[in-house]
Coordinates of C-alpha atoms in Angstrom, one line a residue:
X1 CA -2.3 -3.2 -39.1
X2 CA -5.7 -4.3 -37.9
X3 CA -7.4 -1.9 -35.1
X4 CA -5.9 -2.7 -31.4
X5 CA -9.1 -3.4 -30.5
X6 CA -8.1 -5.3 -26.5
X7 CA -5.8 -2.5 -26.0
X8 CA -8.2 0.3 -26.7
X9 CA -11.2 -1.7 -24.6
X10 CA -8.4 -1.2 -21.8
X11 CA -6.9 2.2 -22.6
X12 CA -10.4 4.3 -22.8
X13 CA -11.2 3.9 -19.1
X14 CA -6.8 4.5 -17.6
X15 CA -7.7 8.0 -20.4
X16 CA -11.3 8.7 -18.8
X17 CA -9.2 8.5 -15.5
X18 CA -6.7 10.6 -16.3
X19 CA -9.1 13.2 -17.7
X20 CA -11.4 12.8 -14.8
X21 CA -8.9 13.3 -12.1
X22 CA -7.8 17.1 -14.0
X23 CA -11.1 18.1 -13.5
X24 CA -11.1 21.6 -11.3
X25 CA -12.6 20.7 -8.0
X26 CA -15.5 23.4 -8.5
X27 CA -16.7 21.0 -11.1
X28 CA -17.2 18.0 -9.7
X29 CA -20.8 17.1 -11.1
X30 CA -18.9 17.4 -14.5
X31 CA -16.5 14.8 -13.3
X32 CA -19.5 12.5 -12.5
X33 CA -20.9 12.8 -16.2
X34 CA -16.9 12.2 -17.7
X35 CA -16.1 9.0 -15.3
X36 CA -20.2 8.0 -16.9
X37 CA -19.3 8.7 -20.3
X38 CA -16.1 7.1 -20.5
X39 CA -17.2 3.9 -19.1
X40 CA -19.8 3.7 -21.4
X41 CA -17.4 4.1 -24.4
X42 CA -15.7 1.3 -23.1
X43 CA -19.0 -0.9 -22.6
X44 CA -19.4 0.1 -26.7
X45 CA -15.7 -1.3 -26.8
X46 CA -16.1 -4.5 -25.1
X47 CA -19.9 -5.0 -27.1
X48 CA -17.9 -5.0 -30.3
X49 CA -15.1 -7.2 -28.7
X50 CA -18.0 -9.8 -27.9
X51 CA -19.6 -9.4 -31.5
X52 CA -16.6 -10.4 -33.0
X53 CA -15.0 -13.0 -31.2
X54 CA -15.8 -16.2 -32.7
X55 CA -16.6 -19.3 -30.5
X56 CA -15.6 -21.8 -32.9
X57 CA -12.3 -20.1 -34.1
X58 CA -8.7 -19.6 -32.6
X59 CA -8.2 -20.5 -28.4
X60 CA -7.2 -16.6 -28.1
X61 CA -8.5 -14.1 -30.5
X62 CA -7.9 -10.4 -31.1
X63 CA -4.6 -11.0 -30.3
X64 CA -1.6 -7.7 -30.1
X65 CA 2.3 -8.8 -29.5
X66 CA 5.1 -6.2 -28.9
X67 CA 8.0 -6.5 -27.8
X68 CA 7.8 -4.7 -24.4
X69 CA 11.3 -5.9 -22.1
X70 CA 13.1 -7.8 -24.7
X71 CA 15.7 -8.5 -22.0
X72 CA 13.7 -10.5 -19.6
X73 CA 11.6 -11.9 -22.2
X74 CA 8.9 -9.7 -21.4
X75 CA 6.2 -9.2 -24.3
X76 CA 3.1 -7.1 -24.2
X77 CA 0.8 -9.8 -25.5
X78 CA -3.1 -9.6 -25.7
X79 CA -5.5 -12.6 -26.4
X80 CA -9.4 -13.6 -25.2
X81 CA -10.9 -16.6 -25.3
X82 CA -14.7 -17.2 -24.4
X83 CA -13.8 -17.1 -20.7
X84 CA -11.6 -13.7 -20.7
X85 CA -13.9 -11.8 -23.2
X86 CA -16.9 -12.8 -21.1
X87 CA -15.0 -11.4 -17.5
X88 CA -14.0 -7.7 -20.1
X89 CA -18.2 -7.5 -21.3
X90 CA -19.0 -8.4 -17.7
X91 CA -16.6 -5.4 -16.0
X92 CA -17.3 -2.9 -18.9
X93 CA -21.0 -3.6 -18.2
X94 CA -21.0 -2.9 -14.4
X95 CA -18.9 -0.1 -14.2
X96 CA -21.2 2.3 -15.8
X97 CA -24.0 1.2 -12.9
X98 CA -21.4 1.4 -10.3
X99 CA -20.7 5.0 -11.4
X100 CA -24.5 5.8 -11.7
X101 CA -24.8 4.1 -8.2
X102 CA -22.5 6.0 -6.5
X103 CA -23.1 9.1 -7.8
X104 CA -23.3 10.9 -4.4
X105 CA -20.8 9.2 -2.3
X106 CA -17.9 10.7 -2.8
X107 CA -20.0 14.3 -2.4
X108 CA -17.8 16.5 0.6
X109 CA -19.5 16.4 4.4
X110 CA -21.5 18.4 5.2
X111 CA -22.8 19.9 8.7
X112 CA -26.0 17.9 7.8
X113 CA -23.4 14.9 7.3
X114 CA -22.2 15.0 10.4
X115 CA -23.2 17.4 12.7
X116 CA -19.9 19.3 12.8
X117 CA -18.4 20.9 9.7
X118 CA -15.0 21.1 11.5
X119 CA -12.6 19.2 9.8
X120 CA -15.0 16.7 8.2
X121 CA -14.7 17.4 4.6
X122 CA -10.9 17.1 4.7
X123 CA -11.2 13.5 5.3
X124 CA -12.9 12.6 2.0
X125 CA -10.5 12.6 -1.0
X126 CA -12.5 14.9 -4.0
X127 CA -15.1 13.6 -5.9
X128 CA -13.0 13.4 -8.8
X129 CA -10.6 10.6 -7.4
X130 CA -13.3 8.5 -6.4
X131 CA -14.4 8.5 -10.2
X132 CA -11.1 8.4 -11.4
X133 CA -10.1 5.6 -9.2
X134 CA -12.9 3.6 -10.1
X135 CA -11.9 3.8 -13.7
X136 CA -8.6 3.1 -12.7
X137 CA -9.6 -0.3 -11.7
X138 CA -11.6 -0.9 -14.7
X139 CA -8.8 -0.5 -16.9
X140 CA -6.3 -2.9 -14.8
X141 CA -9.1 -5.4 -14.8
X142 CA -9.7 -5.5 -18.2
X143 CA -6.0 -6.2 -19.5
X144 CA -6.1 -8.9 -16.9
X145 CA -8.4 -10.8 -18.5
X146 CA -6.9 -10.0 -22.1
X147 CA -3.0 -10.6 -20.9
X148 CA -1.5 -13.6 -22.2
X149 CA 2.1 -12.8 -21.0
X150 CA 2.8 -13.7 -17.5
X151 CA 4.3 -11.1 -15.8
X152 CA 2.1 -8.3 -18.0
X153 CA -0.2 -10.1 -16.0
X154 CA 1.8 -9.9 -12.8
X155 CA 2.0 -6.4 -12.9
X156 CA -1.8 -5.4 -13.0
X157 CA -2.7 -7.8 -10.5
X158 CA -0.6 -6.4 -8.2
X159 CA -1.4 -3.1 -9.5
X160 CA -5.1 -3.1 -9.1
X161 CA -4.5 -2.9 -5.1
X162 CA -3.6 0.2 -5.3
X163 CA -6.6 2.4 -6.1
X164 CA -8.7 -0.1 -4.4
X165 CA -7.2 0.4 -1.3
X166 CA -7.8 4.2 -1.6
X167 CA -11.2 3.5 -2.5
X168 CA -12.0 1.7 0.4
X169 CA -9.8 4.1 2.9
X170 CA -11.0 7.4 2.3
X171 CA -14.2 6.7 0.5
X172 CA -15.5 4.3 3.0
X173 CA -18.9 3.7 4.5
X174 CA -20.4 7.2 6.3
X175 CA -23.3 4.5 7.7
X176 CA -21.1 3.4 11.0
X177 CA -22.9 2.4 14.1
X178 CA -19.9 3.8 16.4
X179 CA -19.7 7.1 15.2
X180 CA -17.4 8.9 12.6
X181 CA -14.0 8.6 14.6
X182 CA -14.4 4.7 14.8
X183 CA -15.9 4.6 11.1
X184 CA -12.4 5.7 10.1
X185 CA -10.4 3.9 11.8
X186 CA -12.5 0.5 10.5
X187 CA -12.1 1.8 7.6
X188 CA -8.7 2.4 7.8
X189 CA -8.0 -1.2 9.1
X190 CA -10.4 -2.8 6.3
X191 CA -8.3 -1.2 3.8
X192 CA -5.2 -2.1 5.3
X193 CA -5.8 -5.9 5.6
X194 CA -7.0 -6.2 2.1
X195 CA -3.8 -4.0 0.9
X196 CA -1.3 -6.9 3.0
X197 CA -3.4 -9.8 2.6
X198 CA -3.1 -9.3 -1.5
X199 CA 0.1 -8.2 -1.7
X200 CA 1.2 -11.2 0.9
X201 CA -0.4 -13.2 -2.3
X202 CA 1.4 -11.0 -4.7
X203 CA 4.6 -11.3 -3.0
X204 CA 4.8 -15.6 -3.7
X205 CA 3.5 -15.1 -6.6
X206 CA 6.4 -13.2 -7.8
X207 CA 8.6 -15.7 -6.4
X208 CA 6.6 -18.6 -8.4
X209 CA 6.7 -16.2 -11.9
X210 CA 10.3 -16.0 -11.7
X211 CA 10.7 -20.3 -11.2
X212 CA 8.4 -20.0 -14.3
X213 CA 11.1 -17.8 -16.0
X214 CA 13.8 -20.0 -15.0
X215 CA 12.0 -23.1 -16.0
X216 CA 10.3 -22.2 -19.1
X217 CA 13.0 -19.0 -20.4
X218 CA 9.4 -17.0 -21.3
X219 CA 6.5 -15.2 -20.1
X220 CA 4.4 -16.1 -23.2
X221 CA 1.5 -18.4 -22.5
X222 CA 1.3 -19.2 -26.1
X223 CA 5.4 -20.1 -26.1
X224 CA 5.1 -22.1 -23.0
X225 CA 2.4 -24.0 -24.5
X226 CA 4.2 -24.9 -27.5
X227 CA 7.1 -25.9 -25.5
X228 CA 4.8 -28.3 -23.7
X229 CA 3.5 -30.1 -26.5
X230 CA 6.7 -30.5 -28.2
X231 CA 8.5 -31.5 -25.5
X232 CA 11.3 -29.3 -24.8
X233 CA 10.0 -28.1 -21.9
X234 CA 9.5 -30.9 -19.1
X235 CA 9.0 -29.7 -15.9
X236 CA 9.7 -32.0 -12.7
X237 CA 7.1 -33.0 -10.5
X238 CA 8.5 -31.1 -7.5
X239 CA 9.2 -28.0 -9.8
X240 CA 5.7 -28.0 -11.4
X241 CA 4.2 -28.6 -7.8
X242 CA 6.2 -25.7 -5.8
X243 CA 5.0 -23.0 -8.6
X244 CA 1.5 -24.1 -8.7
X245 CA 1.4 -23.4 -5.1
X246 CA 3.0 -20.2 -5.8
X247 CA 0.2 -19.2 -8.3
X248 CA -2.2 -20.6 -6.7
X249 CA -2.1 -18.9 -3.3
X250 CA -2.4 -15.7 -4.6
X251 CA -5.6 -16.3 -6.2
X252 CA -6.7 -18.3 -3.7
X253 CA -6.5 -15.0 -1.6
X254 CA -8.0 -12.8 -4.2
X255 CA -11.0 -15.1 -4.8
X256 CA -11.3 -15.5 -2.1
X257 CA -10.8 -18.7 -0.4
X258 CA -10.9 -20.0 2.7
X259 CA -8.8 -19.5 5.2
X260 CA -7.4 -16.7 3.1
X261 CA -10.5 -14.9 3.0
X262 CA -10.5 -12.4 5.7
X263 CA -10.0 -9.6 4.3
X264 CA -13.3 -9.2 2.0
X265 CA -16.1 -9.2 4.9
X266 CA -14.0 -6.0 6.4
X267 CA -13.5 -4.4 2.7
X268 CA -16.9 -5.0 1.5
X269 CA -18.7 -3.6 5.2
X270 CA -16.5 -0.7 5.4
X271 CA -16.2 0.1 1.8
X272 CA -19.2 2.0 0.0
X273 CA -22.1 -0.1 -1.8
X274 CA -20.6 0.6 -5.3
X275 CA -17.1 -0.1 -4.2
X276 CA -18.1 -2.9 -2.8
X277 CA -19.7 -4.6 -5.7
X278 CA -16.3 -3.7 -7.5
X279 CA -14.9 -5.2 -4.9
X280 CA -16.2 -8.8 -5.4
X281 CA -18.6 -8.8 -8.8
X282 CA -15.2 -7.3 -10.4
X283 CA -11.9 -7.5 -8.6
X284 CA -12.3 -10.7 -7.5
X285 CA -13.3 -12.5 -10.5
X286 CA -9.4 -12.2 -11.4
X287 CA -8.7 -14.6 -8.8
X288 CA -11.0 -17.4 -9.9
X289 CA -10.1 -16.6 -13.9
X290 CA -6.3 -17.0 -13.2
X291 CA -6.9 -20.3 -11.6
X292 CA -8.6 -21.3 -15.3
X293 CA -5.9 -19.8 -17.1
X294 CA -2.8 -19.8 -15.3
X295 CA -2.9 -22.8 -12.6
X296 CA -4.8 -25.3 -14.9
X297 CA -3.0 -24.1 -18.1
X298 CA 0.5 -23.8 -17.0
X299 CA 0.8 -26.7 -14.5
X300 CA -2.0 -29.4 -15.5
X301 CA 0.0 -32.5 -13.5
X302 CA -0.1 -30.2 -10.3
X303 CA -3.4 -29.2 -11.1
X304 CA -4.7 -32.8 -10.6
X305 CA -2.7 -33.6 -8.1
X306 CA -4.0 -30.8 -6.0
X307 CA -7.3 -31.4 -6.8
X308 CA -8.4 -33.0 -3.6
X309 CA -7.3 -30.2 -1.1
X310 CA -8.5 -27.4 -3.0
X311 CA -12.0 -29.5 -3.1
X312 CA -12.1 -29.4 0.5
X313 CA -10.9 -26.0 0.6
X314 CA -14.1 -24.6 -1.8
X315 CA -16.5 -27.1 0.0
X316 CA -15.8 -25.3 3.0
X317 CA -15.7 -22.1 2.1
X318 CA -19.2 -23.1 0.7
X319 CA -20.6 -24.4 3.9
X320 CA -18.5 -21.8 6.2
X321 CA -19.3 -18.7 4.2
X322 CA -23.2 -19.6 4.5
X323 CA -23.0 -20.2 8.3
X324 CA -21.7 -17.3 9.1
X325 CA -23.9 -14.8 6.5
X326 CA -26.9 -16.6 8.7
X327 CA -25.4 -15.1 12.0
X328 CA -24.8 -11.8 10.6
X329 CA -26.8 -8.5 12.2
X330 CA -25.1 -5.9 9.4
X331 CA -26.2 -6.1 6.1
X332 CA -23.6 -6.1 3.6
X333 CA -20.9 -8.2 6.2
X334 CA -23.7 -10.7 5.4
X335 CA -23.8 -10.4 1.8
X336 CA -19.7 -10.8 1.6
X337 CA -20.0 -14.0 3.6
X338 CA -22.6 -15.4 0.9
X339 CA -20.0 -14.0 -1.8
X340 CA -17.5 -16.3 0.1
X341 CA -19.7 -19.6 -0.3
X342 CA -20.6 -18.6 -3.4
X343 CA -16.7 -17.9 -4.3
X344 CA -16.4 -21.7 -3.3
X345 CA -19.2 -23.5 -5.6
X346 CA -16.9 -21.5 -8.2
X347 CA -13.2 -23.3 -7.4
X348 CA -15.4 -26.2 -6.8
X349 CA -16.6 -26.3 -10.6
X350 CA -12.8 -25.3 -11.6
X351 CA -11.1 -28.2 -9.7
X352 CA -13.9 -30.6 -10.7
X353 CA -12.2 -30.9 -14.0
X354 CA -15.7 -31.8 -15.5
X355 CA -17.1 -29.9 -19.3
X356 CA -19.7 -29.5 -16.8
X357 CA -18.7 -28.1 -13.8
X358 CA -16.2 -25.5 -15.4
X359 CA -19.0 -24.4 -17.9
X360 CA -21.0 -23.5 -14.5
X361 CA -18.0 -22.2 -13.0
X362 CA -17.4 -19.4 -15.6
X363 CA -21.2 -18.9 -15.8
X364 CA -21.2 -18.5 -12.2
X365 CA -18.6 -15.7 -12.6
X366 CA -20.9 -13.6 -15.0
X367 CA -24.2 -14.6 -13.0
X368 CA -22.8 -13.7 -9.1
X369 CA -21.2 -10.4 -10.3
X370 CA -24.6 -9.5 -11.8
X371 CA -26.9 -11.0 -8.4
X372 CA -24.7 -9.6 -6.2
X373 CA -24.5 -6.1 -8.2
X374 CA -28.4 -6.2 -7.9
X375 CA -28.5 -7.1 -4.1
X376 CA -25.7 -5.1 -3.2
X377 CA -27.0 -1.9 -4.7
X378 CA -30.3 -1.9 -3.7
X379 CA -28.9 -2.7 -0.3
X380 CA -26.5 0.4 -0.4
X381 CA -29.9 2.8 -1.6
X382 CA -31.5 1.1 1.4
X383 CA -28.6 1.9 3.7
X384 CA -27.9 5.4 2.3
X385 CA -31.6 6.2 3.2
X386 CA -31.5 4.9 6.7
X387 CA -27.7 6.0 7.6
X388 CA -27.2 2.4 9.4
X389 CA -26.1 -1.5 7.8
X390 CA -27.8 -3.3 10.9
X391 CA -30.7 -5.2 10.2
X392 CA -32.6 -4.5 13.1
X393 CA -32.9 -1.1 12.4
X394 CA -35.2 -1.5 9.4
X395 CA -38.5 -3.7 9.8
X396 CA -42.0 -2.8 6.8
X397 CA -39.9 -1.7 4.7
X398 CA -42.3 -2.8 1.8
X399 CA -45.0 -0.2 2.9
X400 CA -43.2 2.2 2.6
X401 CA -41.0 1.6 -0.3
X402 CA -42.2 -1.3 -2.3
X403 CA -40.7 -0.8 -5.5
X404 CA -37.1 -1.2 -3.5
X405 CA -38.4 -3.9 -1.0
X406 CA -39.2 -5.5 -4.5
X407 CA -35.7 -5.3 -6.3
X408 CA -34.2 -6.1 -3.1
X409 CA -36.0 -9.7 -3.2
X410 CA -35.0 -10.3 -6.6
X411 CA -31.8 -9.8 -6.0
X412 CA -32.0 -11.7 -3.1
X413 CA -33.4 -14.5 -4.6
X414 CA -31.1 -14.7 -7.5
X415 CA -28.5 -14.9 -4.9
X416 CA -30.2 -17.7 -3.3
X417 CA -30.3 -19.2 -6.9
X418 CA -34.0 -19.4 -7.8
X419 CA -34.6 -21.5 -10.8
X420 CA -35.7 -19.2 -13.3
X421 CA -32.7 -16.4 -12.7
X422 CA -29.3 -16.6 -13.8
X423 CA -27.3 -18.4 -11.2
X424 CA -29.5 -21.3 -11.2
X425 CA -28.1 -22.5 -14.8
X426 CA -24.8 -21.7 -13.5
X427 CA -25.1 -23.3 -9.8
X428 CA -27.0 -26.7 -11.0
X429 CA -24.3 -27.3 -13.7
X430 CA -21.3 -26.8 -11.0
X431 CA -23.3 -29.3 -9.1
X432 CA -23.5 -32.0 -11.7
X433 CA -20.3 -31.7 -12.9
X434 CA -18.7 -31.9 -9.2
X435 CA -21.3 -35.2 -8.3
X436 CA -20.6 -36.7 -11.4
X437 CA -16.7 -37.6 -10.3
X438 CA -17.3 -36.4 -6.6
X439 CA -20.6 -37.4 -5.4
X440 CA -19.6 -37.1 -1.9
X441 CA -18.8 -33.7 -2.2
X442 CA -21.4 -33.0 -4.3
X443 CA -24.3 -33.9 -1.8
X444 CA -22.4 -31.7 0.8
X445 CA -22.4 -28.9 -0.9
X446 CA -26.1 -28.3 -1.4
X447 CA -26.1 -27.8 2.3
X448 CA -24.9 -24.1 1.2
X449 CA -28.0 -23.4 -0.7
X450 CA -30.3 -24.7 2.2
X451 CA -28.4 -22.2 4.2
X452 CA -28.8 -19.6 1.2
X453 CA -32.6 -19.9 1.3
X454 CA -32.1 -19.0 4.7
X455 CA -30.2 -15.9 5.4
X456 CA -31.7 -14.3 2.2
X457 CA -35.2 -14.8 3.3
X458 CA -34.4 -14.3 7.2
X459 CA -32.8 -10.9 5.9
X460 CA -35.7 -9.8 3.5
X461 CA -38.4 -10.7 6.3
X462 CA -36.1 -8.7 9.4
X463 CA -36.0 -5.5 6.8
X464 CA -38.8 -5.2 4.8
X465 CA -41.7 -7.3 6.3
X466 CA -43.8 -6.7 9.7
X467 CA -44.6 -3.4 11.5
X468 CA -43.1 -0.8 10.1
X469 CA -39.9 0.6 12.3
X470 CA -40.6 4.4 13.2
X471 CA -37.1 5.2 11.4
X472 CA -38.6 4.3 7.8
X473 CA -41.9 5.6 8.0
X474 CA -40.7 8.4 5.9
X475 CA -38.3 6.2 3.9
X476 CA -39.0 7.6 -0.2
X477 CA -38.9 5.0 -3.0
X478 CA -36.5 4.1 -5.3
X479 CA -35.4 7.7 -7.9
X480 CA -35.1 7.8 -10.9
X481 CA -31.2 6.9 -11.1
X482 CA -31.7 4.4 -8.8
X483 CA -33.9 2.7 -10.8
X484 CA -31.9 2.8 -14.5
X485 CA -29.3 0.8 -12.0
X486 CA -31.4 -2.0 -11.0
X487 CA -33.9 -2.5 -13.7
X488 CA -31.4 -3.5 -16.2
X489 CA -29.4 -6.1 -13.6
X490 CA -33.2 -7.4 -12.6
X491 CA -33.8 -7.9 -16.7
X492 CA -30.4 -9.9 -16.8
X493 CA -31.2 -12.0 -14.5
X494 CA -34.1 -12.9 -16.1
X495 CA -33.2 -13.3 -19.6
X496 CA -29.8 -15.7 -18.5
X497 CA -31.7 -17.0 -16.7
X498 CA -34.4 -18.5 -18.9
X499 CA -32.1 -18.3 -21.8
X500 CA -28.2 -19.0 -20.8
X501 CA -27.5 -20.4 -24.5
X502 CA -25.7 -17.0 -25.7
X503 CA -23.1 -17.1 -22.7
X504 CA -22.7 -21.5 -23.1
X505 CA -22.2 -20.7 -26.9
X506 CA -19.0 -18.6 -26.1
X507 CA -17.8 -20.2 -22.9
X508 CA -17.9 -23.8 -23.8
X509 CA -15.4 -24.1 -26.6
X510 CA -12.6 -22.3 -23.7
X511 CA -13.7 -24.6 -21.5
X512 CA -13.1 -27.6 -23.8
X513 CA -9.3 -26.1 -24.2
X514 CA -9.2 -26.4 -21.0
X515 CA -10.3 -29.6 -20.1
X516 CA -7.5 -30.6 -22.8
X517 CA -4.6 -29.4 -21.3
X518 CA -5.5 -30.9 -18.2
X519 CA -6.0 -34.2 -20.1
X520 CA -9.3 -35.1 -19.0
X521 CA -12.6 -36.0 -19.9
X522 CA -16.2 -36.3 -18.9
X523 CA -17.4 -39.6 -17.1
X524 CA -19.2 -41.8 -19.5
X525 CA -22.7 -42.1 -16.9
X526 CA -22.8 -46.1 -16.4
X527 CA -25.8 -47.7 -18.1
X528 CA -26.7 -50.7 -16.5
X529 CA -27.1 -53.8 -19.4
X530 CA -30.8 -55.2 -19.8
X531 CA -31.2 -58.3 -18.7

């Protein structure tokens, strides 16, 4: 039997959990350096997973099948295709840096803290869950994108909530304008709305799984697809229809999507930095993947048929998500609104249903969770030095710490999608492959990165240009730590971005899968006949 190798890319980080969490609370710094070292043996893992899928081979590789819930037709089955073993490399990738990142924010209060050492530390869960937690979530996230039953599938999604929800309610943000009392009780409400919001998603979801069962009498993707193309299963319009909704409004929510997309602006400004990029660079990518594999896989006809709505839908999330990041006075609400329009370019290039615009869709999955890693971070060392997320309390920031004003603009230009970095490959492609059968749309859309251009630049010049604001003036540069997270993101965005051909090699044969069970093709561009 060959080496599990999904299973164990998945099972190192739930074991680095475990074994973090037993750490004695006298040790936590020890905690720290087992939460770094396990995620790392998962990035080695997922490196190896990369190296050897094989672009050209099999639709799902790697692949594991047990039988799991014989009764229900429940299997545990594993597969990746470009897509999926892209979204694992990406996660295992980040974690480490989110670790590294928040090395000191789950530390206990205090006096310094907080100015009172009575009953301060006993709101922070120990330094050990926070790791633990955050490990937690890697391992759900990673058997997401490898699951290839349904409801195995099912179950982590929903699971996944869980630790996030702690994460974000008793490790929140200690940078709170109104003080620690109303600190906790945002962060208390943040974490509350994303728990119901999901699990609202989760909840129709299940209904839709078990229409699936009915309909189909499996879980298996690979079954399901068989059945398809030999006929003996032949879903109704109606049927197919009703359970694409079903899917499809839970990832719509997780995404997320306008007007489900609420919850992330609380989660992401109440939740720390690190979380925060877990949060949307990780977390949320499981939305947008499921619409690739589920929704178009499972229900092609009511893929196309919904194809105009959920247009609309991403265009303005695009458009809204921009306007409102422009508006914003605290930081990192301002970066989760630009997550929101950039979170619609993505279901824009899905629902295109161009080689195209899905290509760029999947490439904008890798490229914004490493941009928004970038930004987000240096904006949480910014935040962490100043103890405040609202613009106008920074102002020269770039006098007196130029190596961070410096990261910060390249992060914040790769958000903006500079050509040269990373998300331009993937942003320009979604764009051709969304004019190319909706040129309407298409022109409307690159309103969102006029209004890109603008809040990133409006944000650097308010924070790090000008006098400098007496609260920085002693403001120290980036450490040591802080700098093995950036520099490695920053080089990243460089190389993909100059060089995207490794990523397109891998994620263009999926996408070509893809595009065949939907049944459609590219538009042949019209040539105009000489006269």
């Amino acid at each position: 039997m060959s080496f599990p190798l999904l299973t164990a890319t998945a099972a190192v980080p739930a074991i680095g959990a475990i074994v973090t969490a037993a750490v004695p609370a006298a040790r936590r710094t020890g905690a720290k350096w087992i939460a770094l070292a396990f995620s790392l043996a998962t990035l080695v893992l997922a490196a190896i997973a990369l190296v050897r899928f094989e672009p050209g081979g099999d639709r799902y590789q790697l692949t594991e099948s047990h039988a799991w819930i014989s009764d229900f037709g429940v299997r545990y089955e594993l597969g990746v295709d470009g897509i999926g073993v892209s979204l694992m490399a990406l996660t295992a990738l980040l974690i480490p840096f989110i670790i590294l990142a928040g090395w000191h924010d789950a530390d206990p209060l205090t006096v310094s803290d907080s100015g009172s050492a009575a009953g301060k530390s006993s709101r922070w869960r120990p330094t050990q869950g926070f790791f633990a937690l955050i490990l937690m979530v890697e391992a759900m996230v990673i058997l997401s994108f490898e699951a290839t039953d349904v409801f195995l599938f099912y179950i982590l999604f929903e699971a996944m909530l869980i630790p996030v929800y702690f994460l974000i309610g008793g490790f929140g943000d200690r940078a709170h304008a109104g003080g620690d009392e109303a600190g906790a009780t945002q962060r208390s409400y943040a974490a509350v709305k994303f728990l119901l919001y999901n699990l609202a998603g989760g909840l129709i979801m299940l209904a839709a799984v078990i229409g699936l069962f009915v309909e189909a009498g499996t879980f298996s993707l690979s079954e399901i697809a068989a059945a398809r193309a030999d006929g003996t299963l032949d879903m109704s319009t109606g049927v197919e229809r009703w359970l694409f909704l079903g899917f499809f409004f839970a990832f719509a929510v997780k995404a997320p999507l306008w007007p489900v997309h609420t919850w992330l602006p609380n989660a992401m400004g109440e939740a720390t930095a690190p979380v925060a990029v877990l949060i949307t660079a990780v977390v949320d990518k499981v939305g947008t993947f499921a619409m690739l594999r589920f929704c178009l896989q499972l229900f092609p006809e009511a893929s196309k048929w919904a194809t105009p709505a959920v247009l609309i839908l991403a265009l303005i999330s695009i458009v809204y998500g921009a306007l409102l990041a422009v508006g914003q006075r605290d930081i990192k609400r301002l970066i989760a609104y630009a997550s929101i329009s950039h979170f619609g370019f993505i279901i824009m290039g899905i629902f295109a249903m161009t080689s195209q615009g899905q290509s760029g869709a999947t490439l904008y999955m890798i490229n914004h969770g490493i941009s928004t890693a970038a930004l987000l971070l240096v904006a949480g060392f910014l935040i962490s030095r100043r103890g405040s997320r609202l613009i106008s309390d920074y102002g020269g920031v770039q006098k007196v710490a130029p190596v961070l004003a410096g990261t910060f603009l390249i992060g914040g230009l790769a958000t903006l999608s500079l050509p040269g970095l990373a998300p331009f490959v993937s942003e320009f492609l979604v764009l051709v492959g969304t004019f190319s059968v909706y040129p309407v749309i298409g022109i409307i859309a690159t309103v969102g990165i006029v209004l890109a251009a603008l809040y990133v630049l409006v944000l650097y010049q308010r924070t790090m240009t000008g006098p400098v604001n007496e609260s920085v003036r002693t403001m120290p540069d980036l450490r040591l730590r802080e700098l093995a997270v950036v520099t490695p993101l920053i080089a990243l965005l460089l190389f993909l971005g100059v060089y995207p051909k490794p990523l397109t090699d891998i994620v263009n044969p999926a996408v070509e899968h893809t595009m065949s069970d939907v049944q459609k093709t590219d538009p042949k561009p019209e040539v105009e006949a000489a006269p």
